[in-house]
GROMACS .gro file of C-alpha atoms in nm:
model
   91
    1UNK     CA    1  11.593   9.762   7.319
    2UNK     CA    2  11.300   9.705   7.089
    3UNK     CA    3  11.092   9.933   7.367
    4UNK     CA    4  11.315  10.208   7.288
    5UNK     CA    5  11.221  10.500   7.079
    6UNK     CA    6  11.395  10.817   6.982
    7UNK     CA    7  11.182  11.066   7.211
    8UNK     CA    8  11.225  10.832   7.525
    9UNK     CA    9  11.610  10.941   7.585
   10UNK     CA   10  11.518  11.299   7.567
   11UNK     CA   11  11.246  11.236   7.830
   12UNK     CA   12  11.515  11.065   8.041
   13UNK     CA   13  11.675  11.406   8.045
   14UNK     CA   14  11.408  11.642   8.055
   15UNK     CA   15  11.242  11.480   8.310
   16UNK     CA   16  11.622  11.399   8.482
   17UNK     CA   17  11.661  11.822   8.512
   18UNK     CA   18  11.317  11.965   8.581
   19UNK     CA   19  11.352  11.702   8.871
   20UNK     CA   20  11.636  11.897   8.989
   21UNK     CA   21  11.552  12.187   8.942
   22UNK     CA   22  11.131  12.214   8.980
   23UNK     CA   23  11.114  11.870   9.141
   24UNK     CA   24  10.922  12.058   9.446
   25UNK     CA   25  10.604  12.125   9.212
   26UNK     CA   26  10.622  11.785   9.028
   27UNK     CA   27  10.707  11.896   8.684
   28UNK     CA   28  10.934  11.544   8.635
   29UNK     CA   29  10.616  11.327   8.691
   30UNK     CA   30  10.404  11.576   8.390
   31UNK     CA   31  10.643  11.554   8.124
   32UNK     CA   32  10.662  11.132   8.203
   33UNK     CA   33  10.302  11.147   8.194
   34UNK     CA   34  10.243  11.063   8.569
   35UNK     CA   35   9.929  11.332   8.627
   36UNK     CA   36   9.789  11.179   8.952
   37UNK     CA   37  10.163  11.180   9.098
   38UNK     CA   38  10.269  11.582   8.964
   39UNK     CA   39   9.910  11.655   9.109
   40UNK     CA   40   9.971  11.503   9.434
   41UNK     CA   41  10.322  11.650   9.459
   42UNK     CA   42  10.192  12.012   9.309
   43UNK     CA   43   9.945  12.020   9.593
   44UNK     CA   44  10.163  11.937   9.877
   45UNK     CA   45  10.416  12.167   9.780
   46UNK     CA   46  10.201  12.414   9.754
   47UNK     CA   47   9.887  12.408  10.010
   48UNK     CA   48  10.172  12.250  10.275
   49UNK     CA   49  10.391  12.451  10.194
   50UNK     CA   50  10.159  12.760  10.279
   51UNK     CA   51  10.066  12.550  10.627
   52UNK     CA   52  10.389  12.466  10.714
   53UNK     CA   53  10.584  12.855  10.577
   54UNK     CA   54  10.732  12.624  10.300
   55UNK     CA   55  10.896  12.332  10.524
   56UNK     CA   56  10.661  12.078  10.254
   57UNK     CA   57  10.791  12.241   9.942
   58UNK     CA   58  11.141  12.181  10.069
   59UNK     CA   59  11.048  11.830  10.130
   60UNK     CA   60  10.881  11.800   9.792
   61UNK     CA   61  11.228  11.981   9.635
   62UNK     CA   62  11.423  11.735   9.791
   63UNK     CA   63  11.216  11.402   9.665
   64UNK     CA   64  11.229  11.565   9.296
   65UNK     CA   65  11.568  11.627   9.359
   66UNK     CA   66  11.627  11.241   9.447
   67UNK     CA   67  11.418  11.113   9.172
   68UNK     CA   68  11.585  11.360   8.896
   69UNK     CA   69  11.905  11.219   8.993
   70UNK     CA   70  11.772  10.882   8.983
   71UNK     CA   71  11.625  10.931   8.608
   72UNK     CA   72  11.978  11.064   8.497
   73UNK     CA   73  12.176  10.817   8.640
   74UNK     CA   74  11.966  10.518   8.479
   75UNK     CA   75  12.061  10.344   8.131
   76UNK     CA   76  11.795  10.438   7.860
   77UNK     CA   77  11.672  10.075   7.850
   78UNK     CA   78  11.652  10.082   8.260
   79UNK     CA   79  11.452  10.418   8.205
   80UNK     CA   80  11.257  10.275   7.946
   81UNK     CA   81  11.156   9.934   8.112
   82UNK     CA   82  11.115  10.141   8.477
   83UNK     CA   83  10.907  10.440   8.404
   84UNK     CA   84  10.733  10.343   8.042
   85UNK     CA   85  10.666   9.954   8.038
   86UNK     CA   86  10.659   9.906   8.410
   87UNK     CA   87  10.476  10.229   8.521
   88UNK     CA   88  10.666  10.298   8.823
   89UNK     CA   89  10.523  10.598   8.970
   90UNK     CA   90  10.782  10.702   9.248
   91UNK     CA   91  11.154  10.642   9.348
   0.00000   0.00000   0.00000
């Protein structure tokens, strides 16, 4: 608990919606400061999904979608120790 500070919960549920709802273009892995990971997602939703008439950014939707619900149904001191001490960059 001594990891924990007051913004870190609201990032739990920020992150935990825009992963539901703009998951495809990687907006979760921006606001928990993951750059490489919203890049890599951003790009593949959108260059594949041009390629492939959108089947990528569906697949993209559907990985933010998992990892949104994964953020929201963590404790804040799971969240915390997961994403901000341990750097987990995916799932």
């Amino acid at each position: 608990m001594s990891n924990l500070n007051s913004s870190q919960p609201t990032k739990q549920l920020i992150a935990g919606y825009c992963g539901i709802i703009f998951g495809g273009i990687g907006a979760h892995k921006f606001i928990l400061g993951y750059a490489p990971e919203g890049f890599i997602m951003l790009v593949i939703a959108l260059v594949g999904g041009f390629f492939t008439y959108g089947i990528s950014l569906l697949i993209m939707q559907l990985v933010g979608l998992i990892e949104g619900m994964i953020y929201l149904n963590k404790s804040p001191e799971e969240f915390v120790n997961t994403y901000f001490v341990n750097k987990q960059g995916w799932f």
